[in-house]
Short mmCIF file of C-alpha atoms in Angstrom, two decimals:
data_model
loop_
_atom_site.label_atom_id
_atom_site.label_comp_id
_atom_site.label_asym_id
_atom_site.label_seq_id
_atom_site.Cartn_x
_atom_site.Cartn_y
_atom_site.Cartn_z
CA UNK F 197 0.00 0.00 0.00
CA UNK F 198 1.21 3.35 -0.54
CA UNK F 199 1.68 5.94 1.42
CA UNK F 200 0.09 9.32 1.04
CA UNK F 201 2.67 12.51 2.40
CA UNK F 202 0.53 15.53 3.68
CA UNK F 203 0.50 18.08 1.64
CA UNK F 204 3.31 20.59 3.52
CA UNK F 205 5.51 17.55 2.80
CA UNK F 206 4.42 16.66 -0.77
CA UNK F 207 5.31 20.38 -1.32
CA UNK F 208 8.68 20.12 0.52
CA UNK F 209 9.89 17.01 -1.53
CA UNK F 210 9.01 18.62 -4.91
CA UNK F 211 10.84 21.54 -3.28
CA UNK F 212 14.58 19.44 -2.52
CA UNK F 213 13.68 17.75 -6.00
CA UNK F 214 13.87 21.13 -7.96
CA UNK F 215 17.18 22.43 -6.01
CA UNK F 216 18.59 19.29 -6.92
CA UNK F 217 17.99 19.37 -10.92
CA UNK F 218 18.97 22.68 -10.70
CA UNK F 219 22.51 22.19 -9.01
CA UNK F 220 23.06 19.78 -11.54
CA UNK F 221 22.15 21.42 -14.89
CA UNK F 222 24.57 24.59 -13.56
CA UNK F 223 27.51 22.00 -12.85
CA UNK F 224 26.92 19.95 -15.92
CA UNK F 225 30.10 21.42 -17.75
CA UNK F 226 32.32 21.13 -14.04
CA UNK F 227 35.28 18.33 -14.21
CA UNK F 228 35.60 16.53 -11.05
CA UNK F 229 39.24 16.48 -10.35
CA UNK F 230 40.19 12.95 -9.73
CA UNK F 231 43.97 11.21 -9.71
CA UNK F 232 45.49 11.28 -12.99
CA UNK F 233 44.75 7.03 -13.27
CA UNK F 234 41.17 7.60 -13.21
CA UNK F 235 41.16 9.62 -16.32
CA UNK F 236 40.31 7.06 -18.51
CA UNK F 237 37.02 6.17 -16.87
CA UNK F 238 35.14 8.84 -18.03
CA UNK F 239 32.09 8.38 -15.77
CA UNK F 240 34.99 9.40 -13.40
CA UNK F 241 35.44 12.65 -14.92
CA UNK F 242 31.93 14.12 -14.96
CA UNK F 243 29.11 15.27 -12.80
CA UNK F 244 27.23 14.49 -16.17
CA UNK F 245 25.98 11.35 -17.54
CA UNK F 246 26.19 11.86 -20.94
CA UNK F 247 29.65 10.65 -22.44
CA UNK F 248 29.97 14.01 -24.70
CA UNK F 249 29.99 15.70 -21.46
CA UNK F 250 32.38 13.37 -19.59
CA UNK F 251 34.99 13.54 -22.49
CA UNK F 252 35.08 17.39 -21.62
CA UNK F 253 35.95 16.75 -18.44
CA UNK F 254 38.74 14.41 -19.53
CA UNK F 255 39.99 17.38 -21.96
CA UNK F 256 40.19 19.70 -19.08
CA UNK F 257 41.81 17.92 -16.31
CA UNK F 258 44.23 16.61 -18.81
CA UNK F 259 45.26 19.77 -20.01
CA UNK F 260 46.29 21.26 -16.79
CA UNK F 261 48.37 18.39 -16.29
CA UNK F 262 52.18 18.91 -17.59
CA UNK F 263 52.99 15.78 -20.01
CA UNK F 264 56.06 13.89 -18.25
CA UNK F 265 57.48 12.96 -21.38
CA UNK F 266 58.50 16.62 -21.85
CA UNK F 267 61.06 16.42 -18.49
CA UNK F 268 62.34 13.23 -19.44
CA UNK F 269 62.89 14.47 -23.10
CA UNK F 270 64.71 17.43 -21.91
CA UNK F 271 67.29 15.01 -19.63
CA UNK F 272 67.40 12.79 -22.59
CA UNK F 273 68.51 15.86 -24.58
CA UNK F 274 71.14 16.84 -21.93
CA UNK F 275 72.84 13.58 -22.21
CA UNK F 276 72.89 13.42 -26.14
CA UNK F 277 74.83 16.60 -25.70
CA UNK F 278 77.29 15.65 -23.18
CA UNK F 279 77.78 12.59 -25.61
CA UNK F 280 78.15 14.46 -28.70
CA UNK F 281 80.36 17.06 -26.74
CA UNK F 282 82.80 14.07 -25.87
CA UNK F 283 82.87 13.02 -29.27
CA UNK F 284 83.74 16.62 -30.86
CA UNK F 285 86.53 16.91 -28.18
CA UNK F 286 88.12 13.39 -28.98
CA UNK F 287 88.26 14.23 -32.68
CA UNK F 288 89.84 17.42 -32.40
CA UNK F 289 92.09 16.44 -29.40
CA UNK F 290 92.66 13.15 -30.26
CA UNK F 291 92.64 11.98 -33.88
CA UNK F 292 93.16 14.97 -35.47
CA UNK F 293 89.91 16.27 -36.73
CA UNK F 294 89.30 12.61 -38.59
CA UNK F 295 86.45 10.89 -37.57
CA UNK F 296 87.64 7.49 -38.29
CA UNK F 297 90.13 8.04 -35.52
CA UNK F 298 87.27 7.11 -33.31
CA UNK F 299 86.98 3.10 -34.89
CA UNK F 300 90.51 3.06 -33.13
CA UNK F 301 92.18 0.94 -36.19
CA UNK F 302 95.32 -0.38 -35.36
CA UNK F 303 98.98 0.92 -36.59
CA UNK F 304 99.29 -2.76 -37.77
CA UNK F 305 96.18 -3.77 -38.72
CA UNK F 306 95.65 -5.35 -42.17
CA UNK F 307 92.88 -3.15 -44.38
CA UNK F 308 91.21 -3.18 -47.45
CA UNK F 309 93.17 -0.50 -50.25
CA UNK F 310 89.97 1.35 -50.65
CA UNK F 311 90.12 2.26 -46.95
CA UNK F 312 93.70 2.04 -46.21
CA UNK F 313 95.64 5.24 -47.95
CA UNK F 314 93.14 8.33 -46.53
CA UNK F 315 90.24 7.55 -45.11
CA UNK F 316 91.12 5.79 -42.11
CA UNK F 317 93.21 7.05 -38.76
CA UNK F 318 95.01 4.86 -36.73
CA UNK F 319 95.35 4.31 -33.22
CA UNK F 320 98.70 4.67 -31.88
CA UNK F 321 98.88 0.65 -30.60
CA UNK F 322 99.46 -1.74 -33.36
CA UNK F 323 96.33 -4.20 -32.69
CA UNK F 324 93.51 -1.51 -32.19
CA UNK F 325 90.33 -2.49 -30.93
CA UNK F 326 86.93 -4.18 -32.02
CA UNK F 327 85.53 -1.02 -33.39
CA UNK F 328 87.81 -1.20 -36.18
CA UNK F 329 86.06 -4.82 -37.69
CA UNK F 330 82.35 -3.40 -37.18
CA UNK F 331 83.92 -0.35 -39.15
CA UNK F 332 85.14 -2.63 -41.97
CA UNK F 333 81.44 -4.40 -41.58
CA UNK F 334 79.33 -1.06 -41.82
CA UNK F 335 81.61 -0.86 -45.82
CA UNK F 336 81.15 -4.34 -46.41
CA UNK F 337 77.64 -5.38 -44.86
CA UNK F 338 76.76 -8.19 -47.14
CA UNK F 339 79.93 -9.43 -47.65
CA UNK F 340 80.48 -8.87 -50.69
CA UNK F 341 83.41 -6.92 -51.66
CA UNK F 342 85.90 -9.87 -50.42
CA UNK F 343 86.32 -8.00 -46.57
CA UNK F 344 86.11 -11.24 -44.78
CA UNK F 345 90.41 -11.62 -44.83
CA UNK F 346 90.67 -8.29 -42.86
CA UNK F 347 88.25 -9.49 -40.08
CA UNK F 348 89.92 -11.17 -36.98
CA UNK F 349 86.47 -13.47 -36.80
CA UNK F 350 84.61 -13.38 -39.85
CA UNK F 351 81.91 -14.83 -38.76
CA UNK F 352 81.36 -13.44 -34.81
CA UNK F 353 81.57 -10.19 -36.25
CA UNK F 354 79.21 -10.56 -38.92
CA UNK F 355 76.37 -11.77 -36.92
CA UNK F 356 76.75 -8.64 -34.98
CA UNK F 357 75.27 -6.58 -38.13
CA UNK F 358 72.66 -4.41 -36.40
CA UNK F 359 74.65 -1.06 -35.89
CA UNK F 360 76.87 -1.19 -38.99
CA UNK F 361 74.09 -2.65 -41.51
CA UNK F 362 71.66 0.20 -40.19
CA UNK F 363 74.33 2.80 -41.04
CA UNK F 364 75.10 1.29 -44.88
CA UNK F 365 71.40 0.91 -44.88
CA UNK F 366 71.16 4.57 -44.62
CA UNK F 367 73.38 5.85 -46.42
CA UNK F 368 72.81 3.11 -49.22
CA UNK F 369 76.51 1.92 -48.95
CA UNK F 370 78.12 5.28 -49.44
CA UNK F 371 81.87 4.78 -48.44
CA UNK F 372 82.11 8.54 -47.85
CA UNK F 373 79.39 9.18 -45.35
CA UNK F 374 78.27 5.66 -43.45
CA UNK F 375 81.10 6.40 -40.87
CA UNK F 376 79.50 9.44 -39.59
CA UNK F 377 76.22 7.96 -39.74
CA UNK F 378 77.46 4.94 -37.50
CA UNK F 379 78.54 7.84 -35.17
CA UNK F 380 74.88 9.47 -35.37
CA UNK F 381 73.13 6.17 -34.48
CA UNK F 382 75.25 5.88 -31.46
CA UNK F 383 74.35 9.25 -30.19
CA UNK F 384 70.49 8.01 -31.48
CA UNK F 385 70.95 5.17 -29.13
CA UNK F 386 71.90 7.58 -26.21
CA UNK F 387 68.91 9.76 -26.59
CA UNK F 388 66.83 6.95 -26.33
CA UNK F 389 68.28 4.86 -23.46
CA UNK F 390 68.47 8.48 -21.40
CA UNK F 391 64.84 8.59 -22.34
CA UNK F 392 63.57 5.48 -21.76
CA UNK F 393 65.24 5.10 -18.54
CA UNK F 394 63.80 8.68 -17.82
CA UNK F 395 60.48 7.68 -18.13
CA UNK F 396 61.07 4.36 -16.25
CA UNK F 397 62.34 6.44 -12.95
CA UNK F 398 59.04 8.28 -13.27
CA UNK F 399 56.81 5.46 -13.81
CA UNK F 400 58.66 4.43 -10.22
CA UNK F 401 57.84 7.74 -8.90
CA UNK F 402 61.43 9.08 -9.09
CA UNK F 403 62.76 12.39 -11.11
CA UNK F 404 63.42 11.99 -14.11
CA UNK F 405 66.98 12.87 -13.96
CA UNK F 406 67.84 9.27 -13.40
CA UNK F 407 68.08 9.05 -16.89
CA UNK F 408 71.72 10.67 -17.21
CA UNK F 409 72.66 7.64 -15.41
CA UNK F 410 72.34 6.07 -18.87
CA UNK F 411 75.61 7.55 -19.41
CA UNK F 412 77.12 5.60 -16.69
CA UNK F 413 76.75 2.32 -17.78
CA UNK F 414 79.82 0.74 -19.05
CA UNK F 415 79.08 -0.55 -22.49
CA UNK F 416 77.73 2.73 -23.15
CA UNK F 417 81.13 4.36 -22.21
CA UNK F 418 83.24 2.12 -23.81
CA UNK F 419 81.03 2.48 -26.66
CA UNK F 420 81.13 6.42 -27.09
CA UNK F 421 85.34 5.61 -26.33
CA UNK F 422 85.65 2.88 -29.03
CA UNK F 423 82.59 2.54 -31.21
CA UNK F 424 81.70 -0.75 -30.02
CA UNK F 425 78.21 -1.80 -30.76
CA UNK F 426 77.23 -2.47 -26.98
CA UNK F 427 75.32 1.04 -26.42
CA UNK F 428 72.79 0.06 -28.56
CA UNK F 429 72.18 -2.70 -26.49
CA UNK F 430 72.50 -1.35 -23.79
CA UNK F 431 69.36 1.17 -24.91
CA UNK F 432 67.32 -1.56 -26.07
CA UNK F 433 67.53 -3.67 -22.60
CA UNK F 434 66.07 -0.32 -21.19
CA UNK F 435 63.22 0.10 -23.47
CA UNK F 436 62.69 -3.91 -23.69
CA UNK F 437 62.20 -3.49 -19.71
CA UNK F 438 59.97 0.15 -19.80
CA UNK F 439 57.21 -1.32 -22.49
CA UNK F 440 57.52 -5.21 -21.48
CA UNK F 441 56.24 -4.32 -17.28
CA UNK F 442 53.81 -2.49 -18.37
CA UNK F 443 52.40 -4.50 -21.23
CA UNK F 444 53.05 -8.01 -19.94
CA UNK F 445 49.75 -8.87 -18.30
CA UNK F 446 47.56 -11.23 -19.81
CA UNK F 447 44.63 -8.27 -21.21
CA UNK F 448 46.78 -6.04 -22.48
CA UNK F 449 48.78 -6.28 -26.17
CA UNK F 450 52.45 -5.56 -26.27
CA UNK F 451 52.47 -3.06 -28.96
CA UNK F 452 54.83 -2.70 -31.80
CA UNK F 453 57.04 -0.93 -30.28
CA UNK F 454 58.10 -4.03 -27.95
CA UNK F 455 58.82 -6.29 -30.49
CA UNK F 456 60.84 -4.26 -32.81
CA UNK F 457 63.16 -3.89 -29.78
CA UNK F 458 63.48 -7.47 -29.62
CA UNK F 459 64.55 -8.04 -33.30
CA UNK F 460 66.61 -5.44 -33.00
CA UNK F 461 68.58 -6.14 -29.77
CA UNK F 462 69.22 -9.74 -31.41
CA UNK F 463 70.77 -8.16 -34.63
CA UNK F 464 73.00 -5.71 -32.46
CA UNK F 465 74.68 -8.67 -30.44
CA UNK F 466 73.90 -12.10 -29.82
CA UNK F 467 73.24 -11.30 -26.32
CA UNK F 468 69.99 -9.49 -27.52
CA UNK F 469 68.39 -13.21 -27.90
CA UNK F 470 68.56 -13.24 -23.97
CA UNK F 471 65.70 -10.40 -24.05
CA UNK F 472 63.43 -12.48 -26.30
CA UNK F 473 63.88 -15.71 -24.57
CA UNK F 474 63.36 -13.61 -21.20
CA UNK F 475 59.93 -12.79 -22.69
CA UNK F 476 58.61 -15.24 -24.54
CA UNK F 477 59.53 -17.73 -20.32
CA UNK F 478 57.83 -14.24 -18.76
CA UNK F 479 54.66 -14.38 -20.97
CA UNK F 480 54.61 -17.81 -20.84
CA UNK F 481 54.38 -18.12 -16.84
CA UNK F 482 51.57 -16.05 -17.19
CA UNK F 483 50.04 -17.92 -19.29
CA UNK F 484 50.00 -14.98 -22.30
CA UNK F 485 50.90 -17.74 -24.84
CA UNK F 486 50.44 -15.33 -27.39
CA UNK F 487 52.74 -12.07 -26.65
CA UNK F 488 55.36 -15.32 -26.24
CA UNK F 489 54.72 -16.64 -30.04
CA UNK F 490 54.72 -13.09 -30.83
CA UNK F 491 58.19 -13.22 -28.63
CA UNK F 492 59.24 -16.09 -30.35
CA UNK F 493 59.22 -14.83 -33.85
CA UNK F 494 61.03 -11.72 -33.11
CA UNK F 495 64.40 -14.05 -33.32
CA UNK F 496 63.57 -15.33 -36.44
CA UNK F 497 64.97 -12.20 -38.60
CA UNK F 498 68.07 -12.89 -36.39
CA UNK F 499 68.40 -16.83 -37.24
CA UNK F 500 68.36 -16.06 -40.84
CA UNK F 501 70.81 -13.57 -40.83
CA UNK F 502 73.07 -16.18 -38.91
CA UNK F 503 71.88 -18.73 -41.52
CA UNK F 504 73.06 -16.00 -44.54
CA UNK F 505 76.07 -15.12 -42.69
CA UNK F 506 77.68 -19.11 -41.75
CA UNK F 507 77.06 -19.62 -45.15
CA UNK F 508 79.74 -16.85 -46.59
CA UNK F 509 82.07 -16.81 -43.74
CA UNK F 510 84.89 -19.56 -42.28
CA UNK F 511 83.97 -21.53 -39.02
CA UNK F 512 84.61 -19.91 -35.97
CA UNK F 513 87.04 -21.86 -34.26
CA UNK F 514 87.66 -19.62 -30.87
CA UNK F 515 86.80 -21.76 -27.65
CA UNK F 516 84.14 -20.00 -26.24
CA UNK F 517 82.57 -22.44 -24.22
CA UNK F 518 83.44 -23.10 -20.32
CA UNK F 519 85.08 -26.24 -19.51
CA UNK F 520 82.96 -25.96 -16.12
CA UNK F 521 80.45 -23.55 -14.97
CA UNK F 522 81.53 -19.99 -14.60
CA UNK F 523 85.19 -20.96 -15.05
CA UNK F 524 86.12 -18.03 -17.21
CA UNK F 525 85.55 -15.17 -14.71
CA UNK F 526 87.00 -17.63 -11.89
CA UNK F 527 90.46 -18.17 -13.78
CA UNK F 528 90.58 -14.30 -14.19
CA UNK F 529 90.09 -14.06 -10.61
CA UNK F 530 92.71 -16.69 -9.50
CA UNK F 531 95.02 -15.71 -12.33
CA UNK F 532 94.73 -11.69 -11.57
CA UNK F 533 96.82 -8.95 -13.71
CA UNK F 534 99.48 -10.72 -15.85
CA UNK F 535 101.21 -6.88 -16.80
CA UNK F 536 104.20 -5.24 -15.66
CA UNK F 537 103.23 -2.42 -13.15
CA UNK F 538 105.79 -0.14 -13.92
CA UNK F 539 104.80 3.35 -13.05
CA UNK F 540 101.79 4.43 -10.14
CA UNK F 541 98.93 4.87 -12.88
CA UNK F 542 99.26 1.23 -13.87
CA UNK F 543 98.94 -0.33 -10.66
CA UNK F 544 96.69 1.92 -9.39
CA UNK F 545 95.09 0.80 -12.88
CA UNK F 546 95.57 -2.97 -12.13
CA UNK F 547 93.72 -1.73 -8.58
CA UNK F 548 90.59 -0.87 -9.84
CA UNK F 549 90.84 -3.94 -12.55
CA UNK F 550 90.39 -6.41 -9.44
CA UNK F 551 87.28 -3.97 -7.94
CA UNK F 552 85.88 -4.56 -11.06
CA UNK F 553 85.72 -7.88 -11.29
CA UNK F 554 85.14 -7.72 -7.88
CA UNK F 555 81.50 -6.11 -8.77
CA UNK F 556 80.89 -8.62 -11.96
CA UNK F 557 81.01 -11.40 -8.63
CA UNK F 558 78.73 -9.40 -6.24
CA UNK F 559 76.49 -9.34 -9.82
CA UNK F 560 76.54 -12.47 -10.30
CA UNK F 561 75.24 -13.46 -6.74
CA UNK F 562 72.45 -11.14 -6.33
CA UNK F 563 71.14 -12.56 -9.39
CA UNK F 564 71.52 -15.90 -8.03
CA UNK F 565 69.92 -14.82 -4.90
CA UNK F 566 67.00 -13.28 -6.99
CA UNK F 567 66.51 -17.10 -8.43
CA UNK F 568 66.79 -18.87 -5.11
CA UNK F 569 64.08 -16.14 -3.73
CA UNK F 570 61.93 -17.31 -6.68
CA UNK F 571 62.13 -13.43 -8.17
CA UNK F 572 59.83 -14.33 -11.23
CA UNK F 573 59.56 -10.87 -12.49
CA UNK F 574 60.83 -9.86 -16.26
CA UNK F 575 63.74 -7.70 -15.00
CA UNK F 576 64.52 -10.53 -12.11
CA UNK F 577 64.03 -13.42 -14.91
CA UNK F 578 66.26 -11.08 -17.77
CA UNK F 579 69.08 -10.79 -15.09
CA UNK F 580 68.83 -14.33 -14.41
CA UNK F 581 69.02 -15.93 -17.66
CA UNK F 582 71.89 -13.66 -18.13
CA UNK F 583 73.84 -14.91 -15.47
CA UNK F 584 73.32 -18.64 -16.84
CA UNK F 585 74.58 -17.34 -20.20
CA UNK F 586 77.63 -16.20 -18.26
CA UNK F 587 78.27 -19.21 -17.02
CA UNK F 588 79.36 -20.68 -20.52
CA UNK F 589 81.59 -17.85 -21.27
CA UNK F 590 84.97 -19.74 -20.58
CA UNK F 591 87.19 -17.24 -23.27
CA UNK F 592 89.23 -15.51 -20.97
CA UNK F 593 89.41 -12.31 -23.19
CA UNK F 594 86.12 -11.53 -22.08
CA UNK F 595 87.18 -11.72 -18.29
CA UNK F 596 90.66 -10.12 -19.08
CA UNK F 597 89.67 -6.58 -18.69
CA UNK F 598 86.93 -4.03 -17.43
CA UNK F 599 86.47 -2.86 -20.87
CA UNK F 600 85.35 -5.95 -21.79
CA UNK F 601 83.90 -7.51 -18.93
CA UNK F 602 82.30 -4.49 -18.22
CA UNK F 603 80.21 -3.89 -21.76
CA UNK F 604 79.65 -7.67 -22.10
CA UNK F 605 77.92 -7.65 -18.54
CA UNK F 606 76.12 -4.16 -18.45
CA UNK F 607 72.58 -6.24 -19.50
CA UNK F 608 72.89 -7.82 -15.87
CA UNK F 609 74.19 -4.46 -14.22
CA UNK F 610 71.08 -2.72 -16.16
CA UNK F 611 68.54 -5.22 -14.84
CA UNK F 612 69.94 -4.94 -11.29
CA UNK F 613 70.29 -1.00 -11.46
CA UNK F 614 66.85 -0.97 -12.68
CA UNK F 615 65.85 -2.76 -9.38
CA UNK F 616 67.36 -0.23 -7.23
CA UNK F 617 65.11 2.01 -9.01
CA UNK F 618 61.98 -0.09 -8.44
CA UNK F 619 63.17 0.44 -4.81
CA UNK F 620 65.42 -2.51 -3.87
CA UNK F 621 68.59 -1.93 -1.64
CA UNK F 622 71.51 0.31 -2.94
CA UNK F 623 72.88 -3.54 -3.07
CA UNK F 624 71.81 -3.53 -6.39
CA UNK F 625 73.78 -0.68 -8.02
CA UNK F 626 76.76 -1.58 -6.26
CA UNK F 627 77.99 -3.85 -9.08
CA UNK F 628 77.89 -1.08 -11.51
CA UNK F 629 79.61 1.26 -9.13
CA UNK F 630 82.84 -0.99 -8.73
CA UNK F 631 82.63 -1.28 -12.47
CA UNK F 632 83.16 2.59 -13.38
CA UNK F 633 86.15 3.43 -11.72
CA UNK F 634 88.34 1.68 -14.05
CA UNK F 635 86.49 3.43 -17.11
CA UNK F 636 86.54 6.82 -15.76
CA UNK F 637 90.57 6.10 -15.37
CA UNK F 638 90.59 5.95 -18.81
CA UNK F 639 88.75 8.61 -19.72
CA UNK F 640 90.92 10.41 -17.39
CA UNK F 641 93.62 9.89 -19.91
CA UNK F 642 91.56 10.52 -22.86
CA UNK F 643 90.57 13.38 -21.85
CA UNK F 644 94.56 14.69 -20.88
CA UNK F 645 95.07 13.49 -24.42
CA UNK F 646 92.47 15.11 -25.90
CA UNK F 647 92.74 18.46 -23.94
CA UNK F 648 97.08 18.49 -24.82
CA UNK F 649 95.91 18.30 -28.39
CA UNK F 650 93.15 21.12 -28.01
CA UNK F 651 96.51 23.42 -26.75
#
């Protein structure tokens, strides 16, 4: 049965009814200012039901927030200059205003007559580094102009075609400009791994000016020192880590953007196939079995290169492979510096060597610890794969110095540093902090060098 108000309250209802219809149809065009995350709901951004309505509201609230992207462009920006800076002073300083002084070819080094007589600058030691064979490569990317004599291993160094077949690709095999274009992808690769990491310290809720800590990371040094193709690398495991944590669950679609980093980080180094079998395990512990075909497929550009390249190029006959696990980086430990020490800068040199390697160790066991733990996360399950990798590296030219050691390792010091971000114990940026002091010794005497020639 219903029941019947008097009529002072029948009047007092319609009353609170009218105030009520009114208050609403004056704040119908009023945002409700909610946290940025409920933005996309846009019955969260409206006093209004109607979704025209709401959508204003979005429009509003978003544009009085600043777009982070902007701050972590601008440190990204900062480092690309501090990069390109370095480079302008080592030419001038250093190699005489030549750009190929940077590939750091050897005084003895075999080359090709094309490149021999003027266009390249040597180094002033008679071996040179690695640069000076992706150098060769970027001239020569499909093997085809009979190159393969002047390579120390054909066929390692071949497989690695990412940087220098991106710089012929560019320049469509133009002898005269792919050097500098190698050069410009490198400092490419540093705006991007300043940015990415950037935008990864704010989606941790840190400033963005984490991201000139890109420049710290070993391979990246050594790269911007030698040319080596580590710093792209190095950049990808960055963005691989920024796009794959947020686009890993099971609802959402890893977008391009992911997988292009994947086939590219396994044409840069073979290393890079530790990112796509870290996500393709990831994805498939969650159950996502298709982001991990996706995964999957991402290494098949690199297998046929491999395929193309073991066809044109001897065997590879260098003993890579550990005769026991991890027994590389323990005979460089028991063996120590084999050099003569003869003045205080070597042996405070041959110092910091052993704190290096000291800091691949503690590396090694916090990833170990993150697998006993049963850390199942993509940067915990990246770092850990890596350190099984390591354990078949028995060459001890990998182990032999912090130059190499540390650009071959900075995947597992990135995953770990990226952890500290995420805000685990300063334990995990340790590592990369007994790596740098031997690199910033040598810059030390680049930069004398460089400054003397300035003068």
């Amino acid at each position: 049965m219903k029941t019947k108000l008097l009529p002072s309250a029948e009047k007092e209802l319609r009353r609170v009814r009218w105030k009520v219809r009114r208050r609403r149809h004056a704040n119908r065009h009023q945002p409700v200012l909610l946290d940025p995350t409920l933005w996309d709901n846009p019955r969260m951004c409206s006093n209004s039901s109607r979704p025209e309505r709401a959508q204003e509201g979005v429009g509003a609230v978003a544009r009085r927030q600043p777009d982070p992207r902007r701050a972590a462009l601008g440190v990204a920006l900062t480092a690309f200059l501090a990069a390109t800076a370095w480079l302008v002073l080592s030419v001038v300083g250093i190699y005489d205003g030549q750009v190929s002084g940077l590939f750091y070819t050897g005084s003895k080094t075999a080359l090709p007559t094309v490149l021999a007589q003027s266009h390249t600058r040597r180094g002033n030691d008679e071996t040179g580094y690695d640069a000076q064979f992706y150098h060769l490569i970027a001239h020569d990317p499909l093997i085809r102009r009979s190159f393969v004599s002047y390579i120390d291993n054909p066929r390692l160094r071949w497989r690695r075609i990412g940087l220098p077949g991106l710089a012929a690709l560019l320049v469509a095999g133009s002898d005269r400009y792919v050097d500098y274009t190698y050069i410009g992808i490198q400092l490419g690769f540093v705006l991007l791994g300043a940015f990415w990491l950037g935008r990864y310290a704010q989606q941790q809720g840190r400033h963005p000016a984490w991201g000139l800590a890109f420049l710290l990371v070993p391979a990246v040094l050594v790269s911007l020192d030698r040319m080596t193709v580590d710093l792209p690398l190095a950049a990808l495991c960055i963005g691989f880590v920024l796009y794959g944590t947020t686009l890993s669950r099971t609802d959402v679609k890893a977008p391009w953007v992911l997988y292009a980093i994947l086939i590219a980080a396994a044409l840069v180094r073979e290393t890079g196939m530790i990112l796509v079998a870290a996500w393709c395990l990831h994805c498939a512990l969650q159950r996502n079995w298709r982001s991990a075909v996706l995964g999957a497929n991402c290494g098949i550009p690199t297998l046929a290169w491999w395929l193309y390249v073991h066809s044109r190029t001897p065997i590879d006959g260098t003993p890579w492979l550990a005769t026991y696990p991890f027994s590389g980086i323990i005979e460089r430990t028991v063996q120590g510096i084999d050099a003569p020490l003869f003045t205080t800068w070597l042996r405070v040199t041959a110092g910091l060597e052993e704190v290096a390697i000291a800091g691949i160790w503690l590396a090694l066991l916090i990833a170990c610890v993150l697998a006993w733990t049963g850390s199942w996360g993509l940067v915990e399950l990246t770092a850990i794969l890596f350190v099984a990798f390591s354990a078949t590296l028995g060459k001890f030219d990998i182990w032999a110095s912090a130059y190499a050691t540390g650009r071959t390792m900075s995947p597992l010091l990135i995953m770990l540093g990226l952890l500290f971000l995420r805000g685990r114990s300063w334990a995990f940026a340790l590592p990369l902090l007994l790596v740098l002091p031997r690199i910033a010794l040598q810059y030390q005497a680049q930069l004398k060098l460089a400054l003397q020639g300035i003068r």
